[in-house]
Short mmCIF file of C-alpha atoms in Angstrom, two decimals:
data_model
loop_
_atom_site.label_atom_id
_atom_site.label_comp_id
_atom_site.label_asym_id
_atom_site.label_seq_id
_atom_site.Cartn_x
_atom_site.Cartn_y
_atom_site.Cartn_z
CA MET A 126 120.44 102.11 64.31
CA SER A 127 120.38 98.70 66.00
CA GLU A 128 119.32 95.25 65.00
CA PHE A 129 118.47 92.58 67.55
CA GLN A 130 118.68 88.84 67.90
CA ILE A 131 116.00 87.57 70.28
CA ALA A 132 115.35 84.20 71.91
CA SER A 133 113.12 83.15 74.78
CA PHE A 134 111.25 80.40 76.57
CA SER A 135 108.55 80.15 79.21
CA ILE A 136 107.93 76.88 81.03
CA ALA A 137 105.08 76.06 83.41
CA SER A 138 106.04 74.15 86.55
CA SER A 139 102.89 72.04 86.49
CA GLU A 140 99.88 71.18 84.36
CA LYS A 141 98.17 74.28 85.71
CA GLN A 142 98.43 77.57 83.83
CA ASN A 143 101.77 79.31 83.50
CA PHE A 144 101.74 82.37 85.78
CA ASP A 145 104.65 83.93 83.82
CA ALA A 146 104.16 86.09 80.73
CA ILE A 147 106.77 87.47 78.32
CA ALA A 148 106.71 89.51 75.12
CA ASN A 149 108.83 91.61 72.80
CA ALA A 150 107.89 94.21 70.21
CA ILE A 151 109.67 96.48 67.76
CA LEU A 152 108.67 100.07 68.48
CA PRO A 153 108.91 103.12 66.20
CA ARG A 154 112.46 104.38 65.49
CA ASN A 155 113.74 100.79 65.67
CA ARG A 156 113.47 100.57 69.43
CA LEU A 157 112.92 97.18 71.08
CA LEU A 158 110.56 96.46 73.97
CA LEU A 159 111.24 93.48 76.24
CA VAL A 160 108.77 92.70 79.00
CA ILE A 161 108.23 89.99 81.61
CA ALA A 162 105.68 89.50 84.37
CA ASP A 163 105.39 86.81 87.03
CA GLY A 164 101.95 86.38 88.56
CA VAL A 165 102.12 85.84 92.32
CA GLY A 166 101.48 82.16 92.95
CA SER A 167 99.40 82.75 96.07
CA SER A 168 96.94 84.92 94.13
CA LEU A 169 94.18 83.05 92.31
CA HIS A 170 94.38 85.22 89.20
CA GLY A 171 98.10 85.95 89.21
CA GLY A 172 98.61 84.50 85.74
CA GLU A 173 95.79 86.59 84.33
CA ALA A 174 97.24 89.70 85.97
CA ALA A 175 100.65 88.94 84.44
CA ARG A 176 99.22 88.54 80.94
CA LEU A 177 97.14 91.69 81.31
CA ALA A 178 100.18 93.70 82.43
CA VAL A 179 102.33 92.44 79.55
CA ALA A 180 99.60 93.11 76.99
CA THR A 181 99.26 96.66 78.31
CA CYS A 182 102.99 97.24 77.86
CA VAL A 183 102.98 95.98 74.28
CA GLU A 184 99.96 98.13 73.45
CA MET A 185 101.22 101.36 75.01
CA ALA A 186 105.02 101.31 74.95
CA SER A 187 105.33 102.97 71.55
CA SER A 188 103.53 106.14 72.62
CA ALA A 189 103.56 106.42 76.42
CA GLU A 190 106.10 107.05 79.16
CA ILE A 191 107.11 104.01 81.23
CA SER A 192 105.45 105.39 84.35
CA ASP A 193 102.18 105.87 82.44
CA VAL A 194 102.33 102.30 81.16
CA PHE A 195 102.57 101.00 84.73
CA VAL A 196 99.70 103.22 85.85
CA GLU A 197 97.51 101.89 83.04
CA ALA A 198 98.51 98.26 83.72
CA ASN A 199 97.55 98.76 87.35
CA ASN A 200 94.27 100.40 86.33
CA ARG A 201 93.36 97.49 84.07
CA ILE A 202 94.16 95.00 86.81
CA ASN A 203 92.02 97.10 89.14
CA ALA A 204 89.09 96.86 86.75
CA ALA A 205 89.49 93.10 86.46
CA ALA A 206 90.05 92.55 90.18
CA ASN A 207 86.98 94.49 91.28
CA SER A 208 88.72 95.33 94.60
CA ASP A 209 89.81 91.71 95.18
CA TYR A 210 93.43 92.84 95.18
CA LYS A 211 94.93 89.82 96.93
CA GLN A 212 93.81 87.58 94.06
CA TRP A 213 95.26 89.72 91.23
CA SER A 214 98.95 90.29 91.79
CA THR A 215 101.94 90.30 89.48
CA THR A 216 105.45 91.60 89.04
CA LEU A 217 106.25 93.61 85.92
CA THR A 218 109.63 94.43 84.42
CA THR A 219 110.17 96.24 81.13
CA CYS A 220 113.22 97.26 79.15
CA ILE A 221 113.25 99.49 76.08
CA LEU A 222 116.44 99.36 74.01
CA ASP A 223 116.94 102.60 72.10
CA SER A 224 120.21 102.95 70.21
CA ASP A 225 122.95 102.94 72.89
CA LYS A 226 120.62 103.22 75.92
CA ALA A 227 118.33 100.89 77.82
CA TYR A 228 115.38 102.24 79.82
CA VAL A 229 113.97 100.15 82.66
CA GLY A 230 110.67 100.04 84.53
CA HIS A 231 110.42 97.52 87.36
CA VAL A 232 108.04 96.35 90.08
CA GLY A 233 108.58 93.11 91.99
CA ASP A 234 111.34 90.50 91.73
CA THR A 235 111.60 89.64 88.07
CA ARG A 236 115.08 90.70 86.97
CA ILE A 237 117.16 92.19 84.20
CA TYR A 238 120.69 90.87 83.69
CA HIS A 239 123.10 92.79 81.44
CA LEU A 240 125.84 90.63 79.92
CA ARG A 241 128.93 92.06 78.28
CA GLY A 242 131.68 89.59 77.48
CA ALA A 243 132.53 87.74 80.69
CA GLY A 244 130.77 90.32 82.88
CA ILE A 245 127.23 90.46 84.22
CA GLN A 246 125.29 93.16 86.07
CA THR A 247 121.85 93.03 87.65
CA ARG A 248 119.97 96.10 86.45
CA THR A 249 116.97 95.73 88.77
CA LYS A 250 116.56 95.44 92.53
CA ASP A 251 114.30 92.81 94.04
CA GLN A 252 111.42 94.35 95.98
CA THR A 253 111.27 91.58 98.56
CA GLU A 254 111.33 91.35 102.32
CA ALA A 255 114.67 89.56 102.20
CA GLU A 256 116.30 92.27 100.06
CA LYS A 257 115.02 94.96 102.42
CA LEU A 258 116.55 93.15 105.41
CA ILE A 259 119.84 92.84 103.53
CA ASP A 260 119.80 96.59 102.88
CA GLU A 261 119.14 97.25 106.57
CA GLY A 262 122.03 95.01 107.64
CA VAL A 263 119.74 92.55 109.40
CA LEU A 264 120.53 89.66 107.05
CA SER A 265 123.65 88.72 105.17
CA ARG A 266 123.12 87.64 101.58
CA GLU A 267 124.10 84.11 102.59
CA ARG A 268 121.53 84.00 105.40
CA ALA A 269 118.93 85.52 103.10
CA ARG A 270 119.08 82.41 100.92
CA ARG A 271 117.68 80.42 103.85
CA TYR A 272 115.30 83.10 105.11
CA PRO A 273 111.79 81.55 105.23
CA ARG A 274 110.07 84.69 103.91
CA LYS A 275 112.59 85.41 101.16
CA ASN A 276 109.88 85.23 98.46
CA VAL A 277 107.54 87.75 100.10
CA LEU A 278 107.05 90.74 97.78
CA LEU A 279 106.89 94.27 99.15
CA SER A 280 105.71 95.75 95.85
CA ALA A 281 103.53 94.33 93.07
CA LEU A 282 100.83 95.37 90.65
CA ASN A 283 97.49 94.23 92.08
CA GLY A 284 95.10 97.02 91.16
CA SER A 285 95.39 98.84 94.46
CA GLY A 286 97.96 101.34 93.20
CA ASP A 287 100.20 100.58 96.17
CA TYR A 288 103.38 99.79 94.27
CA GLU A 289 106.86 101.31 94.00
CA LEU A 290 108.06 101.83 90.45
CA GLN A 291 111.80 101.64 89.92
CA GLN A 292 113.02 103.48 86.84
CA SER A 293 116.59 103.55 85.58
CA SER A 294 118.70 103.60 82.45
CA PHE A 295 122.08 102.27 81.41
CA GLU A 296 124.35 102.29 78.38
CA VAL A 297 124.53 99.38 75.97
CA MET A 298 126.86 98.54 73.13
CA ARG A 299 127.25 96.09 70.26
CA GLY A 300 127.39 92.48 71.44
CA ASP A 301 125.66 93.11 74.78
CA ARG A 302 122.98 90.66 75.81
CA ILE A 303 119.98 91.75 77.86
CA LEU A 304 118.07 89.08 79.76
CA LEU A 305 114.74 89.46 81.52
CA LEU A 306 114.03 86.45 83.73
CA SER A 307 111.67 85.20 86.40
CA ASP A 308 112.63 83.83 89.80
CA GLY A 309 111.88 80.24 88.81
CA LEU A 310 114.93 80.46 86.54
CA TYR A 311 117.40 82.57 88.51
CA ARG A 312 116.89 80.51 91.66
CA GLN A 313 118.01 77.41 89.77
CA VAL A 314 120.80 78.83 87.60
CA GLY A 315 123.39 81.21 89.04
CA LYS A 316 124.73 84.34 87.38
CA HIS A 317 128.20 82.88 86.92
CA GLU A 318 126.65 79.90 85.13
CA ILE A 319 124.64 82.19 82.86
CA VAL A 320 127.84 84.06 81.96
CA GLN A 321 129.60 80.79 81.14
CA LEU A 322 126.75 79.57 78.95
CA SER A 323 126.68 82.92 77.15
CA SER A 324 130.44 82.81 76.58
CA ASP A 325 130.19 79.27 75.23
CA ASN A 326 127.44 80.10 72.73
CA ASN A 327 127.92 82.83 70.15
CA ASP A 328 124.41 82.34 68.82
CA VAL A 329 121.64 83.74 71.04
CA SER A 330 119.25 80.87 70.33
CA ALA A 331 121.94 78.32 71.20
CA PHE A 332 122.66 80.22 74.43
CA ILE A 333 119.01 80.18 75.48
CA ASP A 334 118.68 76.51 74.51
CA ALA A 335 121.68 75.71 76.71
CA LEU A 336 120.15 77.70 79.56
CA LYS A 337 116.91 75.77 79.15
CA ALA A 338 118.77 72.45 79.18
CA MET A 339 120.58 73.39 82.40
CA LEU A 340 117.28 74.37 83.99
CA PHE A 341 115.72 71.01 83.09
CA ASP A 342 118.77 69.25 84.53
CA ARG A 343 118.32 71.12 87.82
CA GLY A 344 114.56 70.64 87.89
CA ILE A 345 111.60 72.98 87.38
CA ILE A 346 110.61 74.32 90.80
CA ASP A 347 108.46 77.20 89.60
CA ASP A 348 107.23 78.72 86.35
CA SER A 349 110.44 79.75 84.60
CA SER A 350 110.89 82.29 81.83
CA VAL A 351 113.57 84.27 80.05
CA ILE A 352 113.71 86.60 77.09
CA CYS A 353 117.11 87.60 75.72
CA ALA A 354 118.09 90.23 73.16
CA GLU A 355 121.57 90.69 71.70
CA LEU A 356 122.41 94.09 70.24
CA ASN A 357 123.95 94.16 66.80
CA MET A 358 124.52 97.79 65.83
CA LYS A 359 124.85 98.42 62.13
CA ASP A 360 128.17 99.62 60.77
CA GLY A 361 128.90 103.15 61.82
CA GLN A 362 127.04 102.88 65.12
#
């Protein structure tokens, strides 16, 4: 059985509504749900779509398969959008921690980072035009940072049903930290800096506070959110 320490923040980039949404929930059998969504800024109702998607995950995750949760989130966005798909668009990334395994569902470019000691792994793949061109060998990762369409999403939940769900799983162990974060944060703070802040702060809340302080020092360029869980297996696990 596992216990979890959780910390998070979500910061709007302006006085307008925050298009990011985050949540966590304890599921039956002491599983933990972490979820983040980032409403597409160019869509009028992106923030509403993000909140609707996150609420659907929290409601259904205890009893439904990940793929079914995404179908239902898309269906609910469809009902709200009334075929106006361009105005209701959001990413959605979920992670369920179950004993020594993590189960991922992912659409868009919100990310999951997996920290273990001084190491970090990205457990999702951005569904963006830039990432596709990197995969095809057209762009180097360095050139992709300056690519003018680097933020263009190739997959999102918008009610149309035209999305690509990535599902995966990975092993976790005591002391691991799992971060779900939006692009407003990871574009301002690099992975190596996140590792350093994590190493410098044994307490999860202190780690996330330090991450927030670094973000404010760099400047808020977009809605920025993170939710972090540290695994603390009970003795014998």
